[in-house]
């Protein structure tokens, strides 16, 4: 198993991966303190603030200690809080996850990092058999306040096992909350909410957005399980999350230049799914496209597509389209741009939506 580090100089620039901006959440519990920071810095701040506020919080995983993580998300936390609060583990994901289960059963709040998306698969049995089920198995007597942080998705020029989009595996498992932020603000506020949750959260972090920048209000703790309309529009709704939200926003801007008014919805929490926000948005426009990096077959995107059909059929002016990754193993860096959804593919899908002014 490789533990080779990816330094910030190897990463996409902030200009290449600029995160879309959005209205702030309304749930502010403290005076506003706004700073501009990268998503990586926002995640680091969320971890530090959680460690500071609650002595039960522990952070561990491969290289998260002195190194600060492959993507430097845990940089400085061991020096600040000590090796008993943020520490390295052996290269054994099943052991990392099993240890987290035992700690959670004994009153701790483990926040574990799986170094890359596909590295988490050896721990999958622990997640499915124990993390997701212990609360139900014990009728709530034993809760699992575990956060599993998983850097995921493409866009960094990685190879297979380093660029998987594995969200559907977790979203298919009852008992798990699955979250994917798309902006530095949501990275901070959703991670804080995840750590505060009494139940397990799979926190999917888009690697290509780690160096995107945006304003972060550290007084905001977001609500889990709530989607958000990040751009208003009347002709069409684009539904996305995590690494593909920036594609949806760019496509909305391109469509606006062609005279279309396009709404964008960020799902944020993949499961449990916020049907109300998404369906209200689609009913208002009558057309929808779902955009996601993961392969399209049996995916989160296809589930969203089905839910929109089931709940909004009588409001639809055209079939619900899906723009997703292709059903192939993740390609080599030279070819990954062909696999990832882009503005051109979204614009092609928009053109098929039965417009009266067909162009």
Coordinates of C-alpha atoms in Angstrom, one line a residue:
X1 CA 0.0 0.0 0.0
X2 CA 1.4 3.3 -1.0
X3 CA 1.7 6.2 1.5
X4 CA 3.5 8.5 -0.9
X5 CA 2.6 12.1 -0.1
X6 CA 1.1 14.6 -2.5
X7 CA 2.4 18.1 -1.7
X8 CA 0.6 21.3 -2.2
X9 CA 2.9 22.1 -5.2
X10 CA 1.5 19.0 -7.0
X11 CA -2.0 20.1 -6.5
X12 CA -4.4 22.0 -8.7
X13 CA -4.3 25.8 -8.2
X14 CA -7.1 27.6 -6.5
X15 CA -8.0 29.2 -9.9
X16 CA -8.4 25.8 -11.4
X17 CA -10.7 24.5 -8.7
X18 CA -12.5 27.6 -7.5
X19 CA -15.4 26.6 -5.3
X20 CA -18.9 28.0 -6.1
X21 CA -20.1 30.5 -3.6
X22 CA -23.5 30.2 -1.8
X23 CA -25.7 31.9 0.7
X24 CA -24.6 31.2 4.3
X25 CA -26.6 28.9 6.5
X26 CA -29.0 30.7 8.9
X27 CA -28.0 28.7 12.0
X28 CA -25.4 31.0 13.6
X29 CA -24.7 30.4 17.2
X30 CA -21.9 32.9 17.8
X31 CA -20.7 36.3 16.5
X32 CA -19.7 36.1 12.9
X33 CA -15.9 35.6 12.3
X34 CA -15.3 35.4 8.5
X35 CA -11.9 34.5 7.0
X36 CA -10.9 33.5 3.4
X37 CA -9.3 30.1 3.5
X38 CA -8.9 26.9 1.4
X39 CA -11.1 23.9 1.9
X40 CA -8.1 22.1 3.4
X41 CA -7.6 24.9 5.9
X42 CA -11.3 24.9 6.7
X43 CA -11.3 21.2 7.5
X44 CA -8.2 21.7 9.6
X45 CA -9.9 24.5 11.5
X46 CA -13.0 22.3 12.1
X47 CA -10.9 19.5 13.5
X48 CA -9.0 21.8 15.7
X49 CA -12.1 23.5 17.0
X50 CA -13.7 20.2 17.8
X51 CA -10.6 18.9 19.6
X52 CA -10.5 22.1 21.6
X53 CA -14.2 22.0 22.6
X54 CA -14.6 18.3 23.4
X55 CA -11.9 16.1 25.1
X56 CA -13.6 13.0 23.8
X57 CA -12.7 13.8 20.2
X58 CA -9.7 11.8 18.8
X59 CA -8.2 11.9 15.4
X60 CA -6.2 9.0 13.9
X61 CA -5.2 7.3 10.7
X62 CA -2.3 6.7 8.4
X63 CA 0.2 9.6 8.5
X64 CA -2.2 12.1 10.2
X65 CA 0.2 12.8 13.0
X66 CA 3.6 14.4 12.5
X67 CA 3.2 14.5 8.7
X68 CA -0.2 16.2 9.0
X69 CA -1.8 13.8 6.4
X70 CA -1.1 13.3 2.7
X71 CA -3.2 16.4 2.0
X72 CA -2.1 18.2 5.2
X73 CA -5.6 18.3 6.6
X74 CA -4.3 17.4 10.1
X75 CA -1.3 19.6 9.9
X76 CA -0.2 20.9 13.3
X77 CA -2.8 19.1 15.3
X78 CA -0.5 16.6 16.9
X79 CA 1.9 19.4 18.0
X80 CA -1.0 21.4 19.4
X81 CA -3.0 18.7 21.1
X82 CA -0.5 15.9 21.7
X83 CA -0.1 12.4 20.4
X84 CA -2.9 11.0 22.6
X85 CA -5.4 13.2 20.7
X86 CA -4.1 13.0 17.1
X87 CA -1.9 10.0 16.2
X88 CA -0.7 7.7 13.5
X89 CA -1.8 4.1 13.0
X90 CA -0.4 1.1 11.2
X91 CA -1.3 0.6 7.5
X92 CA -4.4 -1.5 8.4
X93 CA -7.7 0.2 7.5
X94 CA -9.7 -2.6 9.1
X95 CA -7.8 -2.2 12.3
X96 CA -8.3 1.6 12.2
X97 CA -12.1 1.1 11.8
X98 CA -12.3 -1.7 14.4
X99 CA -10.4 0.5 16.9
X100 CA -12.8 3.3 16.2
X101 CA -15.8 1.0 17.0
X102 CA -14.3 0.0 20.3
X103 CA -13.5 3.6 21.2
X104 CA -17.0 4.8 20.3
X105 CA -18.6 2.0 22.4
X106 CA -16.6 3.4 25.4
X107 CA -17.6 7.0 25.1
X108 CA -15.0 8.5 22.8
X109 CA -15.7 10.4 19.5
X110 CA -13.2 9.0 16.9
X111 CA -12.6 10.9 13.7
X112 CA -10.6 8.6 11.4
X113 CA -9.0 9.4 8.0
X114 CA -8.9 6.9 5.2
X115 CA -5.9 8.1 3.3
X116 CA -7.4 7.6 -0.1
X117 CA -10.9 6.6 -1.2
X118 CA -10.2 3.1 -2.4
X119 CA -7.9 2.5 0.6
X120 CA -11.1 2.4 2.7
X121 CA -12.4 -0.8 1.1
X122 CA -10.5 -3.1 3.6
X123 CA -12.5 -1.4 6.4
X124 CA -15.8 -1.6 4.6
X125 CA -16.9 -4.8 6.5
X126 CA -16.4 -3.0 9.8
X127 CA -18.5 0.0 8.5
X128 CA -21.4 -2.1 7.2
X129 CA -21.5 -4.8 9.9
X130 CA -20.9 -2.7 13.0
X131 CA -20.7 1.1 12.5
X132 CA -24.0 1.3 10.6
X133 CA -25.9 -1.3 12.7
X134 CA -24.9 -1.1 16.3
X135 CA -27.3 1.6 17.2
X136 CA -30.2 -0.4 15.7
X137 CA -28.9 -3.7 17.1
X138 CA -28.9 -2.3 20.6
X139 CA -32.1 -0.3 20.3
X140 CA -30.1 2.9 20.8
X141 CA -28.3 1.8 23.9
X142 CA -24.9 1.9 22.0
X143 CA -24.4 4.8 19.6
X144 CA -21.6 5.1 17.1
X145 CA -20.4 8.8 17.1
X146 CA -17.8 8.1 14.5
X147 CA -16.7 10.3 11.6
X148 CA -14.9 8.6 8.7
X149 CA -13.1 11.1 6.5
X150 CA -12.5 9.9 3.0
X151 CA -10.7 12.0 0.4
X152 CA -12.4 11.0 -2.9
X153 CA -13.0 11.7 -6.5
X154 CA -10.8 12.6 -9.5
X155 CA -9.3 15.8 -10.8
X156 CA -5.8 15.5 -9.3
X157 CA -4.1 13.4 -11.9
X158 CA -4.1 10.3 -9.6
X159 CA -4.5 6.7 -10.6
X160 CA -6.9 3.9 -9.7
X161 CA -7.2 3.3 -5.9
X162 CA -6.5 7.0 -5.5
X163 CA -9.4 8.6 -7.4
X164 CA -12.5 6.4 -6.8
X165 CA -15.9 7.8 -6.3
X166 CA -17.2 5.4 -3.7
X167 CA -20.1 7.3 -2.2
X168 CA -22.8 4.9 -3.5
X169 CA -21.5 2.0 -1.4
X170 CA -22.0 4.0 1.8
X171 CA -25.2 5.7 0.7
X172 CA -26.7 2.2 0.1
X173 CA -26.1 1.3 3.7
X174 CA -28.9 2.2 6.2
X175 CA -27.6 3.7 9.4
X176 CA -25.0 5.9 7.8
X177 CA -25.2 9.6 7.1
X178 CA -23.1 10.4 4.0
X179 CA -21.9 14.0 3.4
X180 CA -19.9 15.7 0.6
X181 CA -19.1 19.4 0.9
X182 CA -18.4 21.5 -2.2
X183 CA -17.1 24.8 -0.6
X184 CA -14.8 25.8 2.2
X185 CA -17.7 27.0 4.2
X186 CA -19.5 23.7 4.0
X187 CA -16.3 21.8 4.6
X188 CA -16.0 23.6 8.0
X189 CA -19.7 23.7 9.0
X190 CA -20.6 20.2 7.9
X191 CA -17.6 18.6 9.5
X192 CA -18.4 20.4 12.8
X193 CA -21.9 19.0 12.5
X194 CA -20.7 15.6 11.7
X195 CA -18.4 15.4 14.7
X196 CA -21.3 16.6 16.9
X197 CA -23.6 13.9 15.6
X198 CA -24.3 11.0 17.9
X199 CA -24.5 8.6 14.9
X200 CA -21.9 7.7 12.2
X201 CA -21.1 10.0 9.4
X202 CA -19.1 9.2 6.2
X203 CA -17.5 12.5 5.3
X204 CA -16.5 12.4 1.6
X205 CA -14.0 15.2 0.8
X206 CA -13.5 16.1 -2.9
X207 CA -9.7 16.0 -3.3
X208 CA -9.6 18.4 -6.3
X209 CA -11.3 21.1 -4.2
X210 CA -8.8 21.0 -1.2
X211 CA -7.0 24.1 -2.6
X212 CA -10.1 26.0 -3.6
X213 CA -10.7 29.2 -1.6
X214 CA -13.7 30.9 -0.2
X215 CA -15.1 32.8 2.8
X216 CA -15.6 30.7 6.0
X217 CA -17.7 31.9 8.9
X218 CA -16.6 29.7 11.9
X219 CA -19.7 30.6 13.8
X220 CA -21.8 28.5 11.5
X221 CA -22.6 24.8 12.2
X222 CA -24.6 23.5 9.3
X223 CA -27.6 21.2 9.5
X224 CA -26.9 17.7 8.3
X225 CA -29.4 16.2 5.9
X226 CA -30.3 19.5 4.3
X227 CA -29.7 20.4 0.6
X228 CA -29.3 24.0 -0.4
X229 CA -30.3 26.0 -3.5
X230 CA -27.1 27.8 -4.4
X231 CA -28.3 29.6 -7.5
X232 CA -31.8 30.6 -8.4
X233 CA -33.4 30.0 -11.9
X234 CA -36.7 29.3 -13.6
X235 CA -36.1 27.2 -16.6
X236 CA -34.0 24.2 -15.4
X237 CA -32.6 22.7 -12.2
X238 CA -29.1 21.3 -12.0
X239 CA -28.7 18.9 -9.1
X240 CA -25.2 18.0 -7.9
X241 CA -22.9 17.7 -4.9
X242 CA -19.2 17.7 -3.9
X243 CA -16.7 17.7 -6.7
X244 CA -19.3 18.3 -9.5
X245 CA -21.0 21.3 -8.0
X246 CA -18.5 23.6 -9.6
X247 CA -19.3 22.0 -13.0
X248 CA -23.0 22.6 -12.4
X249 CA -22.4 26.3 -11.5
X250 CA -20.2 26.8 -14.5
X251 CA -22.8 25.2 -16.8
X252 CA -25.5 27.4 -15.3
X253 CA -23.5 30.5 -16.2
X254 CA -22.9 29.2 -19.7
X255 CA -26.6 28.5 -20.2
X256 CA -27.4 31.9 -18.9
X257 CA -25.3 33.4 -21.7
X258 CA -27.6 31.5 -24.1
X259 CA -30.8 32.8 -22.5
X260 CA -31.6 30.0 -20.1
X261 CA -32.3 30.7 -16.4
X262 CA -30.8 27.8 -14.5
X263 CA -31.2 26.9 -10.9
X264 CA -28.4 24.9 -9.0
X265 CA -29.1 22.7 -6.0
X266 CA -26.3 21.3 -3.8
X267 CA -27.4 18.0 -2.2
X268 CA -24.7 18.2 0.4
X269 CA -26.0 15.2 2.4
X270 CA -26.4 12.2 0.1
X271 CA -28.3 10.2 2.6
X272 CA -30.6 10.7 4.4
X273 CA -31.8 12.6 1.3
X274 CA -33.5 16.0 1.5
X275 CA -36.4 15.3 -0.8
X276 CA -38.3 18.5 0.0
X277 CA -35.6 21.0 -1.1
X278 CA -34.7 19.1 -4.2
X279 CA -38.3 18.3 -5.3
X280 CA -39.5 21.9 -4.6
X281 CA -36.7 23.1 -6.8
X282 CA -37.6 20.8 -9.7
X283 CA -41.3 21.5 -9.5
X284 CA -40.5 25.1 -9.9
X285 CA -38.6 24.7 -13.2
X286 CA -40.1 21.5 -14.7
X287 CA -36.7 20.3 -16.0
X288 CA -33.7 18.6 -14.2
X289 CA -30.3 17.2 -14.8
X290 CA -28.3 15.3 -12.2
X291 CA -24.5 15.8 -12.3
X292 CA -21.9 13.5 -10.6
X293 CA -18.4 12.2 -11.1
X294 CA -19.2 8.6 -10.1
X295 CA -20.0 5.9 -12.7
X296 CA -23.7 6.4 -13.6
X297 CA -25.0 2.8 -13.2
X298 CA -26.6 2.1 -9.8
X299 CA -25.3 5.4 -8.5
X300 CA -26.3 8.2 -6.2
X301 CA -27.1 10.2 -9.3
X302 CA -29.4 7.5 -10.7
X303 CA -31.2 7.3 -7.3
X304 CA -31.7 11.1 -7.4
X305 CA -33.0 10.8 -11.0
X306 CA -35.5 8.1 -10.0
X307 CA -36.7 10.1 -7.0
X308 CA -37.3 13.1 -9.2
X309 CA -39.3 11.0 -11.7
X310 CA -41.4 9.4 -8.9
X311 CA -42.2 12.6 -7.0
X312 CA -42.3 15.3 -9.8
X313 CA -43.6 13.4 -12.8
X314 CA -46.6 15.6 -13.4
X315 CA -44.5 18.7 -13.2
X316 CA -41.8 17.6 -15.7
X317 CA -41.6 19.2 -19.2
X318 CA -38.9 16.7 -20.3
X319 CA -37.1 13.5 -19.1
X320 CA -34.7 13.9 -16.2
X321 CA -31.2 13.6 -17.6
X322 CA -28.0 12.4 -15.9
X323 CA -24.4 13.5 -16.6
X324 CA -22.1 11.1 -14.8
X325 CA -18.7 9.4 -15.0
X326 CA -18.5 6.5 -17.4
X327 CA -19.0 2.9 -16.3
X328 CA -15.3 2.1 -16.5
X329 CA -12.4 1.8 -14.0
X330 CA -10.9 5.2 -13.2
X331 CA -8.6 6.0 -16.1
X332 CA -5.0 7.1 -16.0
X333 CA -4.2 10.8 -15.5
X334 CA -3.7 11.4 -19.2
X335 CA -7.4 10.4 -19.9
X336 CA -9.3 11.3 -16.7
X337 CA -10.6 14.5 -18.2
X338 CA -12.6 12.4 -20.7
X339 CA -14.3 10.6 -17.8
X340 CA -15.2 13.5 -15.6
X341 CA -18.4 15.5 -16.3
X342 CA -17.7 18.9 -17.8
X343 CA -19.6 21.9 -19.0
X344 CA -19.8 20.7 -22.6
X345 CA -21.5 17.4 -21.6
X346 CA -24.0 19.3 -19.4
X347 CA -24.7 21.8 -22.1
X348 CA -25.4 18.9 -24.5
X349 CA -27.8 17.4 -22.0
X350 CA -29.6 20.8 -21.6
X351 CA -30.2 20.9 -25.4
X352 CA -32.2 17.6 -25.2
X353 CA -34.8 18.9 -22.7
X354 CA -37.6 19.5 -25.1
X355 CA -37.4 23.3 -25.5
X356 CA -40.0 25.0 -27.6
X357 CA -37.2 27.2 -29.0
X358 CA -35.1 24.2 -29.9
X359 CA -31.6 25.4 -31.0

